[in-house]
Coordinates of C-alpha atoms in Angstrom, one line a residue:
Chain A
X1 CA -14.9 -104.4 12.0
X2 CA -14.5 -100.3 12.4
X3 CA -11.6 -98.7 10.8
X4 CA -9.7 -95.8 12.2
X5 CA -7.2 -94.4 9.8
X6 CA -4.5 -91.7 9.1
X7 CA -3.3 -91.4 5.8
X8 CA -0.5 -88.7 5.8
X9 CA 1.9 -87.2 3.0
X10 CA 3.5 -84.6 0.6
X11 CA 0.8 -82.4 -1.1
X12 CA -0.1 -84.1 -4.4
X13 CA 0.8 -87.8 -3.4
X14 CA -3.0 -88.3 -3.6
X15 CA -3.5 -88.9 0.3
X16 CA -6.7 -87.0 0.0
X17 CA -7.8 -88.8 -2.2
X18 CA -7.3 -92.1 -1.4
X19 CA -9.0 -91.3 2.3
X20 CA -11.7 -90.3 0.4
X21 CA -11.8 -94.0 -1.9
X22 CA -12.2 -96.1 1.5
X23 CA -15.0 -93.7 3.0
X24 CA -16.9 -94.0 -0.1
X25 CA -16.1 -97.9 -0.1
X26 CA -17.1 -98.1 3.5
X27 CA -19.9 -95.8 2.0
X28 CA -21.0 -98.5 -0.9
X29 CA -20.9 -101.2 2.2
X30 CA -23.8 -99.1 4.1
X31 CA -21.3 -98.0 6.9
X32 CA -21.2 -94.7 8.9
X33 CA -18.3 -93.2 7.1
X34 CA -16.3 -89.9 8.2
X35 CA -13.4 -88.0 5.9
X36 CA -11.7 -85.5 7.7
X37 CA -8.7 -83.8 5.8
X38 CA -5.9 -81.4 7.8
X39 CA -6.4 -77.6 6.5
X40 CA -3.6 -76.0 8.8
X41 CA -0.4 -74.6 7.7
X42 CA 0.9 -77.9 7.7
X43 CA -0.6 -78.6 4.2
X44 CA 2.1 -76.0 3.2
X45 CA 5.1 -78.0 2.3
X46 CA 5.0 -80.5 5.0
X47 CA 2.2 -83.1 5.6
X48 CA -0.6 -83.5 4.3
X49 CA -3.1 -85.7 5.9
X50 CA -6.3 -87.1 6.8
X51 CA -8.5 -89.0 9.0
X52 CA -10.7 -91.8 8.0
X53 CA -13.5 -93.7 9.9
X54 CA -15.9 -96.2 8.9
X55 CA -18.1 -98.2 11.5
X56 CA -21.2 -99.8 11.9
X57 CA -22.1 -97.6 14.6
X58 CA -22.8 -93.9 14.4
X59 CA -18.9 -92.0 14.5
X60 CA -18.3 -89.9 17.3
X61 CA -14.8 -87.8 16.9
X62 CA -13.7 -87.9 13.2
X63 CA -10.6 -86.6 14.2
X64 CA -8.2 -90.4 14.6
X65 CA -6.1 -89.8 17.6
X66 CA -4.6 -93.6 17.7
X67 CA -5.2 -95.3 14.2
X68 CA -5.7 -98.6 13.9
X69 CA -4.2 -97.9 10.4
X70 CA -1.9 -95.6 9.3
X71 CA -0.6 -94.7 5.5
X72 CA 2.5 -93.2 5.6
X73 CA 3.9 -91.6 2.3
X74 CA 6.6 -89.5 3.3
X75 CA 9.2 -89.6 6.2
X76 CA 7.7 -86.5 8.4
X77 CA 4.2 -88.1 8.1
X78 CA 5.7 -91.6 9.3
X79 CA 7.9 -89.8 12.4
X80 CA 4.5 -87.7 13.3
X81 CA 2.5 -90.7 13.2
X82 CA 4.2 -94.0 13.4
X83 CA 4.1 -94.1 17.7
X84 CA 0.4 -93.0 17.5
X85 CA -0.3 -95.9 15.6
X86 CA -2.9 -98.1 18.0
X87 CA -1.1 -101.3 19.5
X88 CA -2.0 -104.1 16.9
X89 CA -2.5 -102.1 14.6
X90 CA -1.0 -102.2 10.8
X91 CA 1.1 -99.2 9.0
X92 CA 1.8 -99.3 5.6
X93 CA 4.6 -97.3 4.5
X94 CA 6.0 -96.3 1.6
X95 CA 9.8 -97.5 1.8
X96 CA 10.6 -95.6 -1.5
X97 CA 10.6 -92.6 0.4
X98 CA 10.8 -93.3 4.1
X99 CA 14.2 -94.8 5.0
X100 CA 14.0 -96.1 8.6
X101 CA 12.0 -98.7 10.1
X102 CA 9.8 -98.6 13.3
X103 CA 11.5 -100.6 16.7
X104 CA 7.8 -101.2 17.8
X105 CA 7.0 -104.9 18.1
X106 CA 3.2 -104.0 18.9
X107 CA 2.0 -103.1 15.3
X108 CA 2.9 -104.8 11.8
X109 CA 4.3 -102.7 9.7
X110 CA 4.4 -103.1 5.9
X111 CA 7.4 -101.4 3.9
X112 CA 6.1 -101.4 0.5
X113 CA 8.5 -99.3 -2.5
X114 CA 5.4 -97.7 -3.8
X115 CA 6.6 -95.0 -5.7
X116 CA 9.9 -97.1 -7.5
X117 CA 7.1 -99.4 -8.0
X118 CA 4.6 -97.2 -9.7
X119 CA 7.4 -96.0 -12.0
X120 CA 8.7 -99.5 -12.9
X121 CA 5.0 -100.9 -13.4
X122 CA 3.8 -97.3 -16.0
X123 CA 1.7 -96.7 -12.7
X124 CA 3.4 -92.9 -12.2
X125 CA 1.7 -90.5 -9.2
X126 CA 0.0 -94.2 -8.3
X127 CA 2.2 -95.2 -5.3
X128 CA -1.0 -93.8 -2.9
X129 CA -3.1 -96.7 -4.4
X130 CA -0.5 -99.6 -4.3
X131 CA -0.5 -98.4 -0.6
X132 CA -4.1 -98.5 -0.2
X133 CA -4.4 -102.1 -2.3
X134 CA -2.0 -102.9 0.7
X135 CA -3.8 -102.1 3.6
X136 CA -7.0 -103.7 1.6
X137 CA -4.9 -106.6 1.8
X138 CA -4.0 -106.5 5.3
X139 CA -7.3 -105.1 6.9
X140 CA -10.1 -106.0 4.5
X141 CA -11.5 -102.5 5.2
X142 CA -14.0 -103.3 2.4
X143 CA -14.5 -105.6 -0.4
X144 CA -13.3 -105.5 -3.8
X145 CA -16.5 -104.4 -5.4
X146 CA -17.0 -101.6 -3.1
X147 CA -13.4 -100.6 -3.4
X148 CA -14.0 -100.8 -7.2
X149 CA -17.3 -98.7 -7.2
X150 CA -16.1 -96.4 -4.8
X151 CA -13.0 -96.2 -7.3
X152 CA -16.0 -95.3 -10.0
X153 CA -17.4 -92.6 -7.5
X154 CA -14.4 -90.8 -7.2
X155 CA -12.9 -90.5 -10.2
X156 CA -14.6 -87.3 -12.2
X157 CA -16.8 -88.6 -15.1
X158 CA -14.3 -87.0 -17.6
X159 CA -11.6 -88.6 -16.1
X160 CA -12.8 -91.9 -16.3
X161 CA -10.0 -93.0 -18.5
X162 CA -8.1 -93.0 -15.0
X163 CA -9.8 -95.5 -13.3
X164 CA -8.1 -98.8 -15.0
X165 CA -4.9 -97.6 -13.4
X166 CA -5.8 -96.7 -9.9
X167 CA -7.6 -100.3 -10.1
X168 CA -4.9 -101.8 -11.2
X169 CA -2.7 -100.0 -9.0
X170 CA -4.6 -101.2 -5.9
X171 CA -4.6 -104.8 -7.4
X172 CA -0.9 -104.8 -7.5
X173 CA -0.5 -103.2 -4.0
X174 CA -3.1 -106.1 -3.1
X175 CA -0.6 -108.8 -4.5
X176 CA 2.2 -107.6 -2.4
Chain B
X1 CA -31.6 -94.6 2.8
X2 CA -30.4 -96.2 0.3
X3 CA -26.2 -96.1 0.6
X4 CA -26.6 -95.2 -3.2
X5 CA -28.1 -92.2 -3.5
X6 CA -26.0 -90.9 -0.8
X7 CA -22.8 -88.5 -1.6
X8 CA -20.2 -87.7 0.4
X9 CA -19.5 -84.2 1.2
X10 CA -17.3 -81.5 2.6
X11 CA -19.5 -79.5 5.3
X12 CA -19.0 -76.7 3.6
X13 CA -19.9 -77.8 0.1
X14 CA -22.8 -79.6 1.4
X15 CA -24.4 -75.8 3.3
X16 CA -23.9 -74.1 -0.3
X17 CA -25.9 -76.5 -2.2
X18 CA -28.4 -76.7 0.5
X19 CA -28.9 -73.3 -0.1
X20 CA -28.8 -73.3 -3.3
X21 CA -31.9 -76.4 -3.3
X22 CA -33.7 -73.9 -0.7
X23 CA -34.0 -70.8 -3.4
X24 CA -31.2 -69.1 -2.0
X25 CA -29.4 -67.5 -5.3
X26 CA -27.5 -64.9 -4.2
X27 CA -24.3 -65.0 -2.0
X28 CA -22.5 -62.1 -1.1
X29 CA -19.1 -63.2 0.6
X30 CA -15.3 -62.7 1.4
X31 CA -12.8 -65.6 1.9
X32 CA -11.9 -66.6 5.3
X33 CA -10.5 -70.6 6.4
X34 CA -11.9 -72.7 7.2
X35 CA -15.6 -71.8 5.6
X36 CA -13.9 -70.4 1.9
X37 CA -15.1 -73.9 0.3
X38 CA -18.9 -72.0 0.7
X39 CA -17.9 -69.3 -1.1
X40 CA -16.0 -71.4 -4.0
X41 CA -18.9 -73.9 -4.5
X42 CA -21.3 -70.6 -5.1
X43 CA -18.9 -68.8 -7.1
X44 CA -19.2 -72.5 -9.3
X45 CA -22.7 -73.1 -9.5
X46 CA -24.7 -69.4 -9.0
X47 CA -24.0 -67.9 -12.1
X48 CA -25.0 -71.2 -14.1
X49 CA -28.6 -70.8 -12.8
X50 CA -29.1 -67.3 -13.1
X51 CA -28.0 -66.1 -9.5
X52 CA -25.3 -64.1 -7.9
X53 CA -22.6 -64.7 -6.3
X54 CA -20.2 -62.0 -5.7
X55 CA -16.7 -61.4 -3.9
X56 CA -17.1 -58.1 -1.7
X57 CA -14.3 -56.4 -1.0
X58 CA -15.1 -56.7 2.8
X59 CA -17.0 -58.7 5.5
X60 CA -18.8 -55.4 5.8
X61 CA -19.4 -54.8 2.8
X62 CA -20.7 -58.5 2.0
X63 CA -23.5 -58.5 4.7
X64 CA -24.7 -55.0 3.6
X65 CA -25.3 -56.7 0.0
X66 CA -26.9 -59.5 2.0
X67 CA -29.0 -56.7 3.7
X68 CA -30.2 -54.9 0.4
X69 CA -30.7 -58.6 -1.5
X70 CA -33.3 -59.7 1.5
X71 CA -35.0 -56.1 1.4
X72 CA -36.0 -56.7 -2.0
X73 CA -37.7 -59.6 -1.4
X74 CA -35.0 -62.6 -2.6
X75 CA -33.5 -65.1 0.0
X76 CA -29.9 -64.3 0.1
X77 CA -27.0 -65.7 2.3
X78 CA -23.6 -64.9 3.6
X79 CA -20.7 -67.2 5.1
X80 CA -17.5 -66.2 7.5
X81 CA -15.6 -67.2 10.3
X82 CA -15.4 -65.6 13.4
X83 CA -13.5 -62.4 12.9
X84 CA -15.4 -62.3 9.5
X85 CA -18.4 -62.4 11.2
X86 CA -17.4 -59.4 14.0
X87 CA -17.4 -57.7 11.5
X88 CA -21.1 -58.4 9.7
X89 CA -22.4 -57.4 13.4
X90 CA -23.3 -54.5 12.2
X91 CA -24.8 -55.7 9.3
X92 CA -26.6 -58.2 11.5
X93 CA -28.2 -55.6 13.7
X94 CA -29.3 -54.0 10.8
X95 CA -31.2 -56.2 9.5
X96 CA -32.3 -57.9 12.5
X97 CA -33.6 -54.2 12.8
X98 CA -35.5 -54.0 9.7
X99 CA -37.0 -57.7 10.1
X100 CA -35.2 -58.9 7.4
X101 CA -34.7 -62.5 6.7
X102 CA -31.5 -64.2 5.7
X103 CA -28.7 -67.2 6.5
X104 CA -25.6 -66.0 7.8
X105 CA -22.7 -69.0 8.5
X106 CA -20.3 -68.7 11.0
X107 CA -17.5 -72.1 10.4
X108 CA -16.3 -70.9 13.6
X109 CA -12.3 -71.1 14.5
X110 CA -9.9 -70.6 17.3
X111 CA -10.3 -66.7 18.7
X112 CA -9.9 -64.2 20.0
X113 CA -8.7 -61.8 17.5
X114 CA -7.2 -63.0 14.1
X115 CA -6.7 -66.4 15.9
X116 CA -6.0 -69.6 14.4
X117 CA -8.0 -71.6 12.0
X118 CA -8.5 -75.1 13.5
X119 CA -12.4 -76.3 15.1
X120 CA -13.7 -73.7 17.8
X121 CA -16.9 -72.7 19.2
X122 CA -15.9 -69.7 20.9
X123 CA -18.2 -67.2 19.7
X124 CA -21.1 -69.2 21.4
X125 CA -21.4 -65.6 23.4
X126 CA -21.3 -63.3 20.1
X127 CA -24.2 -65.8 18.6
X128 CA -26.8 -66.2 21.3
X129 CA -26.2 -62.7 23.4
X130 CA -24.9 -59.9 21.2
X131 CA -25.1 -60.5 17.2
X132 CA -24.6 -56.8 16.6
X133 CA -25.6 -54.1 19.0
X134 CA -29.2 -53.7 20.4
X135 CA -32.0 -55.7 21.9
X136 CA -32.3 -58.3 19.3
X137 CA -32.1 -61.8 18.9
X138 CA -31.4 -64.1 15.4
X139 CA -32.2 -67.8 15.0
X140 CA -29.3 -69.7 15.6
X141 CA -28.8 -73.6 14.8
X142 CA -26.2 -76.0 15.6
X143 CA -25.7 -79.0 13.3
X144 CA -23.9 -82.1 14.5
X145 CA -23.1 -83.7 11.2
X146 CA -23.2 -82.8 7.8
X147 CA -26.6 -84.2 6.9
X148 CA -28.0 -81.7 9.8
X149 CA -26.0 -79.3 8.3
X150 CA -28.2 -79.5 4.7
X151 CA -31.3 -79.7 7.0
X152 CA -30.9 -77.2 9.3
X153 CA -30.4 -75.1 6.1
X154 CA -34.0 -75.5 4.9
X155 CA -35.0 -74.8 8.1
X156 CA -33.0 -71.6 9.1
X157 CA -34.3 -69.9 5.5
X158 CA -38.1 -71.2 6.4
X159 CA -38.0 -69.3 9.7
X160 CA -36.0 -66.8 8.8
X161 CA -38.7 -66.0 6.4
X162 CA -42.0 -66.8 8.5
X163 CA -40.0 -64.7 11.2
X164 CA -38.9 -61.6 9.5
X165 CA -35.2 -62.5 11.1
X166 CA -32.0 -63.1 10.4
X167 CA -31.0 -66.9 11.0
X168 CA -27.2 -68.4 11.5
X169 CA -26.1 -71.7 10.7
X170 CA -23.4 -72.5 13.9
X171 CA -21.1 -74.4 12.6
X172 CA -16.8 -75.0 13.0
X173 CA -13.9 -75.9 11.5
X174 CA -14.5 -79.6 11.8
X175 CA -17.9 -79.8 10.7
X176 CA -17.4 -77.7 7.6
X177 CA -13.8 -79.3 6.8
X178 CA -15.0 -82.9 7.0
X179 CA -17.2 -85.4 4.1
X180 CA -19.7 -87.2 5.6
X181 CA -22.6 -89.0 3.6
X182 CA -25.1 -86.6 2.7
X183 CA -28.8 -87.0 1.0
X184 CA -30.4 -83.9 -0.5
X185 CA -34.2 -83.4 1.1
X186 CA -36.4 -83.7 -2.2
X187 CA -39.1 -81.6 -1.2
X188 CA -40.7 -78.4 -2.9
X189 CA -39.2 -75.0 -0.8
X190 CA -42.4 -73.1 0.7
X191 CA -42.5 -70.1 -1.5
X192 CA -43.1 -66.7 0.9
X193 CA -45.2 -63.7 -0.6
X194 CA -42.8 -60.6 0.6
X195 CA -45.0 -58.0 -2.0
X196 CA -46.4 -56.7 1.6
X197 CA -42.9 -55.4 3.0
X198 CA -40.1 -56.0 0.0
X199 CA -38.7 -53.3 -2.0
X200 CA -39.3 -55.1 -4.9
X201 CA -41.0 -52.6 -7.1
X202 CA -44.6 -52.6 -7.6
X203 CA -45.4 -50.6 -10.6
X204 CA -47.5 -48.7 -8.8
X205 CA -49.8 -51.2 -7.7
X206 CA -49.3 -49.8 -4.2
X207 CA -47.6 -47.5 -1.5
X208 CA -43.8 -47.9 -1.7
X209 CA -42.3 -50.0 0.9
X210 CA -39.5 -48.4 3.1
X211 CA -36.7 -51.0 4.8
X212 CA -35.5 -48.9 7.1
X213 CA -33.5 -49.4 10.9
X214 CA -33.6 -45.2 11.6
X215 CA -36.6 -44.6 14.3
X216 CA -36.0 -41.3 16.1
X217 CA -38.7 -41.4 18.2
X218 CA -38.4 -43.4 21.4
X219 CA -41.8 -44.2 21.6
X220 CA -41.7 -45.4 18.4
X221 CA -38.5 -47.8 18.5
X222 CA -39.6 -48.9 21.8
X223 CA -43.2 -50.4 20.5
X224 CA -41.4 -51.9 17.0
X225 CA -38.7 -53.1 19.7
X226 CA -41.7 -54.5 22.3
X227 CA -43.8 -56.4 19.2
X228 CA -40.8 -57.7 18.2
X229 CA -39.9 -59.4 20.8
X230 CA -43.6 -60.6 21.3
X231 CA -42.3 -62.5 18.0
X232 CA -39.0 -64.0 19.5
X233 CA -41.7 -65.6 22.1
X234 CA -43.5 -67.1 19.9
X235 CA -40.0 -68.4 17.9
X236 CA -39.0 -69.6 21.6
X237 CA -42.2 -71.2 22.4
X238 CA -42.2 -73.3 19.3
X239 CA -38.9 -73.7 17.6
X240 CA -36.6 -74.6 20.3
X241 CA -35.2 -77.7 19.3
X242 CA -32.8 -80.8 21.5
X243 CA -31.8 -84.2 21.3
X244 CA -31.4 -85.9 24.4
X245 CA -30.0 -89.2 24.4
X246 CA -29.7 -91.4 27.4
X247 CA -31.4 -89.3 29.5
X248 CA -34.4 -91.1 31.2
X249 CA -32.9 -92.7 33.9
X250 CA -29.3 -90.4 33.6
X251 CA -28.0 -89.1 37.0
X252 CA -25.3 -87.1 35.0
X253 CA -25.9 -85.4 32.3
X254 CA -23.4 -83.9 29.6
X255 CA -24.5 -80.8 27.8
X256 CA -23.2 -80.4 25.0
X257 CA -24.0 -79.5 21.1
X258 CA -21.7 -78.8 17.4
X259 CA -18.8 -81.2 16.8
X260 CA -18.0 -81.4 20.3
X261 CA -21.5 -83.2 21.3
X262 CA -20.8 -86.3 19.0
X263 CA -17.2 -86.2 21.1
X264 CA -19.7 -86.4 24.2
X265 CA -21.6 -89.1 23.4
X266 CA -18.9 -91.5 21.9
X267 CA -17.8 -91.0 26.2
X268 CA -21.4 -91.1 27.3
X269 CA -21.3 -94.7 25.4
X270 CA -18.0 -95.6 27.2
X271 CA -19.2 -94.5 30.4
X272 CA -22.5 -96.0 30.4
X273 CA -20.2 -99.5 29.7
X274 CA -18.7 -98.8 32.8
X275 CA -22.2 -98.4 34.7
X276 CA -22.1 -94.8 35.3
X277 CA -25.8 -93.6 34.5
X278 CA -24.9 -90.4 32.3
X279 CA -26.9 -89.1 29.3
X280 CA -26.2 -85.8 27.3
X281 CA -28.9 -83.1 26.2
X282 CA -27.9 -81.9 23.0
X283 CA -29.4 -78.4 21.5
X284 CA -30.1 -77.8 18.3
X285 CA -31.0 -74.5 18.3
X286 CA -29.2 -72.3 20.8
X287 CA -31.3 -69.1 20.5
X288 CA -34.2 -70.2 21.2
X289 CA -32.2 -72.4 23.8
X290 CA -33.8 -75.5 25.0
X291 CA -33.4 -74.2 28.7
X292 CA -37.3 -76.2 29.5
X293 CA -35.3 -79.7 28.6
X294 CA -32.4 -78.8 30.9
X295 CA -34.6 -77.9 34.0
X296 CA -36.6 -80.7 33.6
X297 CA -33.4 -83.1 33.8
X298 CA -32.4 -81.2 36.5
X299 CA -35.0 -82.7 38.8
X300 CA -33.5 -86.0 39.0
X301 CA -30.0 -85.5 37.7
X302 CA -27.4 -85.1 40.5
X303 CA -24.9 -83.0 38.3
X304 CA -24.5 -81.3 35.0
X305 CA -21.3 -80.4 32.6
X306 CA -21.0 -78.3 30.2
X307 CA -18.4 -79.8 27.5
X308 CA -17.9 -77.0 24.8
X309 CA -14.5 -76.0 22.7
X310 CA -14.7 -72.5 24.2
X311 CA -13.5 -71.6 28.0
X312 CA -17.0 -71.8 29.1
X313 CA -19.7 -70.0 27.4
X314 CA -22.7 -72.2 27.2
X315 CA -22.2 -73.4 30.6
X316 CA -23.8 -70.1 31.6
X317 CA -27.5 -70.9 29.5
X318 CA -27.2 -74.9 31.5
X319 CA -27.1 -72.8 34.9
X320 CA -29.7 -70.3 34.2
X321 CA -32.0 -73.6 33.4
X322 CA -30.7 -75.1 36.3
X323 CA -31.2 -72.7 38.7
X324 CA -28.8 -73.8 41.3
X325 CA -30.6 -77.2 42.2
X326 CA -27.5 -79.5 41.0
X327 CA -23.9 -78.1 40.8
X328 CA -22.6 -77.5 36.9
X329 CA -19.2 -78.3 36.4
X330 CA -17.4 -77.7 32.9
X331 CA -14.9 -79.3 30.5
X332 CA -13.1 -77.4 27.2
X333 CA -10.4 -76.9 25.4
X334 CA -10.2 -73.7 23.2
X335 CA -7.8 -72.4 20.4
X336 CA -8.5 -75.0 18.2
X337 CA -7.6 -78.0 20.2
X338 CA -10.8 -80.7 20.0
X339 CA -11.4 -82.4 23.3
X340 CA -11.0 -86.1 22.7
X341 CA -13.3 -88.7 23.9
X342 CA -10.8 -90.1 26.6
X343 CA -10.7 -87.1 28.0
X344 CA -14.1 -86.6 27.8
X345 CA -14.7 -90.0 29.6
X346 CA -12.2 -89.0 32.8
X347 CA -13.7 -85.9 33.7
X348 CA -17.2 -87.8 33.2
X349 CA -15.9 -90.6 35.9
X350 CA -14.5 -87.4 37.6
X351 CA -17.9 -86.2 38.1
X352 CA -19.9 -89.7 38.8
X353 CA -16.7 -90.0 42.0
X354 CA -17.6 -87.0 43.2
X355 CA -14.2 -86.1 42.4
X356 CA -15.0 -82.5 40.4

């Protein structure tokens, strides 16, 4: 199945880099894969987002106009984003941060407390991968082992020491 | 390919180290979003291998180093976007002037003036008809996704080389913003002898060289002027470059090239699904510009468009090659906006009614 997604936050939350960990799953999987990141003014204190694709088929726009799967991790990333979300589609949201919940009855939408959770679990500045182990969960965007190399691929070979911890981060968002 | 020995990488990252793999080791640059990632990935790697890389304190200033770089004989490279590279037009005549090769990137943005900074391709004009000042023409080449990017890059330096001209990598905010898989060409870079024209000293081995754009005498600039151009014919008559997709048995077709032409095609698909017969010409280089391709489809297509992220500037090089046999319509948005496939798709069954 093709994935469309938005993944939108603060600036540091590690939105960036989680788009990046399911194109290069989709990547590991031999999909067409597409990252696109916003570089407007809006990455100044605001949101910061991105757009992910991964298909079997060549990717036209990389720009995602009507995800099919949207990451919100802040409450002016969910109220930009949550009624552009494509009907049937799946948000995942962190409710640690975002305090209301969507009227839509067309989408599922996941509250997960990421960020309380990260802190409770020793998995600080992690709340972007319980998120992502979420939406793993609910779309099977890739499997494990390509989530797990890609995982590998993105973290910087001197920073290895980091991967246990985002893994198990996206295990425990998985087990949500 | 093998998914494994793929990487995936920002547009801009991936035209530096293409460069870099094609002998290019000196960049001479100033920072402008949304092409500054060039710049930064240089700055990294060049001096580590014994290149250059340096800030100028101006646009200006920048392609002037590019200018003296390629006189003496090394490939060298520059990177802006669009006001940036107003102001290299000088530059650019220049050295279009003196026959000198180099790559010069334009990650295009919304214009005019200071603008904005999202995806544009309105300087479609500045590239193909008026680089700088002059009768002169440079190479230009429009990548669709990032792997054309890092192959239109060995490219562009080849023929900027064989050519004795300046060549520009087309590019916009999109492209160079977004990661894409990417694998590196392995293949040895064609090694050009420049000891003939380069200032490259010569221990006096032979007559100095002089790089110079100053010809006084009319007669003079006109025959460098008219044996130049006999070269741009020869560039034209075997370097133009197109993809056309769909086109066969297409009564529409969609011009359309950059970002904006894999926009096209994802409506092209949706319209096909719908039984409209539409197929898209897509150029890769835009001078030369595959103008042969476009009148050739436009002896059995019933209409053309144009679908650019400009307010129409390409739409003028479809109806040259067209030549007023089928009507050309056009669809844009400019000022950063990116024209979305939907829309794409409406003005496509638009066209297909008889409704434009």
């Amino acid at each position: 199945m093709d994935n469309h997604v938005v993944l939108a936050g603060f600036g540091g939350q590690g939105v960036l880099f989680a788009g990046k960990i399911m194109a290069y799953a989709g990547l590991m999987e031999d999909k067409n894969v597409s990252w696109l990141p916003s570089y407007g003014p809006e990455m100044r204190g605001g949101t910061a987002n991105c757009s992910v694709c991964l298909s079997k088929d060549p990717i036209g726009s990389p720009l995602v106009l009507a995800p099919d799967l949207l990451i919100a991790m802040n409450l002016p990333s969910y109220e930009k984003f949550i009624d552009a979300v494509a009907p049937g589609g799946i948000a995942v949201v962190d409710s640690s941060l975002v305090d209301q919940r969507t009227s839509r009855t067309d989408i599922t939408c996941c509250y997960v407390p990421a960020t309380t959770l990260a802190d409770k679990k020793g998995l600080k500045g992690l709340a972007n991968m319980i998120l992502l182990g979420k939406a793993l969960e609910q779309t099977k965007f890739a499997s494990w082992d390509a989530v797990e190399q890609a995982v590998l691929k993105c973290i910087p070979p001197k920073k290895q020491h980091l991967a246990q911890p985002n893994l198990e981060a996206i295990k425990l968002g998985m087990s949500l | 390919m093998d998914s494994k020995q793929k990487v995936l990488m920002k547009g801009n990252e991936a035209l530096a180290e293409a460069a870099i793999q094609a002998g290019c080791h000196h960049f001479f640059g100033y920072p402008i979003t949304p092409q500054t990632e060039v710049a930064a990935y240089m700055a990294k790697r060049l001096p580590k291998i014994g290149g250059t890389y340096l800030q100028a304190e101006s646009e200006v200033a920048a392609i002037n180093m590019v200018y003296g770089a390629a006189a003496a004989g090394v490939r060298a490279m520059t990177s802006s976007s669009s006001p940036g590279i107003s102001l290299k037009s000088e530059g650019i005549s220049y050295m279009a002037a003196s026959d000198l090769p180099c790559l010069i990137v334009n990650v295009q943005r919304g214009s005019p003036g200071l603008g904005g900074i999202q995806p544009s391709q309105a300087d479609y004009w500045q590239a193909t008809r008026a680089p700088g000042h002059g009768d002169l023409h440079i190479l230009v080449f429009a990548p669709a996704s990032i792997q054309e990017m890092v192959d239109m890059v060995f490219k562009a330096f080849e023929l900027a080389d064989t050519y004795r001209m300046p060549a520009m990598i087309f590019a916009d905010g999109m492209l160079g913003q977004m990661m894409e898989p990417v694998v590196f060409p392995e293949k040895e870079v064609k090694q050009f002898d420049k000891f003939s024209w380069a200032t490259c000293g010569h221990q006096g081995k032979r007559k100095h060289n002089i790089v110079n754009s100053l010809i006084l005498q009319p007669d003079e600039l006109e025959r460098l002027v008219v044996e130049r151009f006999k070269r741009y014919e020869v560039v034209k008559a075997n370097h133009t470059e197109c993809e056309e997709y769909l086109l066969d048995d297409a009564e529409y077709v969609i011009v359309a090239y950059g970002a904006t032409s894999r926009i096209a095609k994802s409506a092209i698909n949706a319209a096909r699904d719908k039984g409209i017969k539409v197929g898209l010409i897509r150029p890769k280089t835009l001078w030369p510009y595959p103008s042969g391709v476009v009148a050739k489809a436009a002896e059995h297509a019933k209409a053309f468009m144009s679908v650019e992220m400009s307010m129409g500037q390409m739409v003028d090089d479809v109806r040259l090659a067209v030549n007023g046999k089928v009507p050309v319509y056009f669809f844009g948005h400019t000022g950063g906006i990116v024209p979305t496939p939907f829309e794409v798709l409406e003005q496509i069954e638009k066209m297909a009614g008889g409704a434009l």
